[in-house]
Amino acid sequence: MKKVITAVLVTSSIASLSLAFALGADEATSFKSAVRESKLLSLAAREKAIDLGYEAFKKKVYKESFPGGVYIVNGDTPVADEKELMDFYQREIVAEWKSTKFGIALGQGATTQLILDAPNGNPAAWDNVSKRNLTYCISKTFGSNYTKTLQAIQSATQAWEAVADVRFVHVDSLDGQCDASTPGVVFDVRPVNVGGEYLARAFFPRYARPQRNVLIDDSSFTLKPGKLELAGILRHELGHTLGYRHEQTRPEAGKCFEDKNWVPLTSYDAFSVMHYPQCNGLGDWSLTLTQKDKLGAACLYGPASGSSFKPDSCNSI
């Protein structure tokens, strides 16, 4: 594999970001945003963003161009509107730039991998009723890619259901009218054409229904066989829908810090399905669940029926 040269900016995504590292450099150039999306957040980027100011920062953040489109930060995390983007800038850029280790020396942070979305220290997850009825529709506008999407979603949901007491429910009767406003489902799965700005993006449990979408870019259906696969992408994205953050935002990763709005569920896991390999991760682009991923999911939502589980391995949250 040819080395892909990366630089520094304020946003990244599992989309073109992953492709730039999964493919050779020559192949990656066919994706118009591969280089841009491969630029990783760093202290220098934060400092520059502060020097240039909010308006310059905003211009560098990708915003979906379709109706209802949102800003994308931290790789594949949606930010609903400009007010939230300003909050993000003040909280995560201005307030967090002072230390490359973010106040915690490497190896001295929490030793207890999956990390949970926790804005302002408040853990966000599905309650005991909702977690067993995570309904969704898959838009028929996928056309010839509908079956491929259905199969990939089923594979991804089964991976999480096999280890935790969660249940994803496909309401296929709503597939013909599946969009961001469709009632009767927790979230929608729809195709988008963002020109390779990302492969897919999802949401966290705390988001309102209009922002609870799993959006899949057309480029996800033209991946090179044996490299990154749609099912793996969706395992990662569905991890977000359950509340899990990118593993590399932990200080132990030493790279690609995002913010401190999380709490640990297990020890740091460089192989995690939620960890970008290029951010000092040790996994590959198969994006499968590790033992720690499985433990973390069981710690948060309870174990799946018939699974082995040691509750004393969990942190209290």
PDB file of C-alpha atoms in Angstrom, residues 155-168 289-310:
ATOM      1  CA  SER A 155     -25.529  -7.637   9.302  1.00  0.00           C
ATOM      2  CA  ALA A 156     -24.667  -4.524  11.323  1.00  0.00           C
ATOM      3  CA  THR A 157     -27.719  -4.677  13.594  1.00  0.00           C
ATOM      4  CA  GLN A 158     -27.172  -8.380  14.255  1.00  0.00           C
ATOM      5  CA  ALA A 159     -23.606  -7.684  15.382  1.00  0.00           C
ATOM      6  CA  TRP A 160     -24.802  -5.323  18.135  1.00  0.00           C
ATOM      7  CA  GLU A 161     -27.882  -7.388  19.026  1.00  0.00           C
ATOM      8  CA  ALA A 162     -25.687 -10.456  19.529  1.00  0.00           C
ATOM      9  CA  VAL A 163     -23.849  -8.844  22.438  1.00  0.00           C
ATOM     10  CA  ALA A 164     -26.245  -6.369  24.050  1.00  0.00           C
ATOM     11  CA  ASP A 165     -29.895  -6.234  25.036  1.00  0.00           C
ATOM     12  CA  VAL A 166     -30.888  -4.004  22.129  1.00  0.00           C
ATOM     13  CA  ARG A 167     -33.226  -4.675  19.237  1.00  0.00           C
ATOM     14  CA  PHE A 168     -33.314  -2.928  15.883  1.00  0.00           C
ATOM     15  CA  LEU A 289     -16.629  -5.579  17.152  1.00  0.00           C
ATOM     16  CA  THR A 290     -13.795  -6.442  19.521  1.00  0.00           C
ATOM     17  CA  GLN A 291     -14.191  -8.197  22.861  1.00  0.00           C
ATOM     18  CA  LYS A 292     -14.062  -4.812  24.581  1.00  0.00           C
ATOM     19  CA  ASP A 293     -16.689  -3.429  22.207  1.00  0.00           C
ATOM     20  CA  LYS A 294     -18.905  -6.339  23.151  1.00  0.00           C
ATOM     21  CA  LEU A 295     -18.254  -5.874  26.860  1.00  0.00           C
ATOM     22  CA  GLY A 296     -18.920  -2.140  26.674  1.00  0.00           C
ATOM     23  CA  ALA A 297     -22.213  -2.671  24.869  1.00  0.00           C
ATOM     24  CA  ALA A 298     -23.277  -5.250  27.455  1.00  0.00           C
ATOM     25  CA  CYS A 299     -22.233  -2.938  30.294  1.00  0.00           C
ATOM     26  CA  LEU A 300     -24.438  -0.153  29.000  1.00  0.00           C
ATOM     27  CA  TYR A 301     -27.516  -2.009  27.788  1.00  0.00           C
ATOM     28  CA  GLY A 302     -27.262  -5.354  29.548  1.00  0.00           C
ATOM     29  CA  PRO A 303     -26.085  -8.582  27.917  1.00  0.00           C
ATOM     30  CA  ALA A 304     -27.862 -10.241  25.032  1.00  0.00           C
ATOM     31  CA  SER A 305     -29.726 -13.398  25.916  1.00  0.00           C
ATOM     32  CA  GLY A 306     -27.295 -16.292  26.213  1.00  0.00           C
ATOM     33  CA  SER A 307     -24.136 -14.163  26.147  1.00  0.00           C
ATOM     34  CA  SER A 308     -21.375 -14.379  28.745  1.00  0.00           C
ATOM     35  CA  PHE A 309     -21.023 -11.229  30.793  1.00  0.00           C
ATOM     36  CA  LYS A 310     -19.099 -10.099  33.881  1.00  0.00           C
TER      37      LYS A 310
END
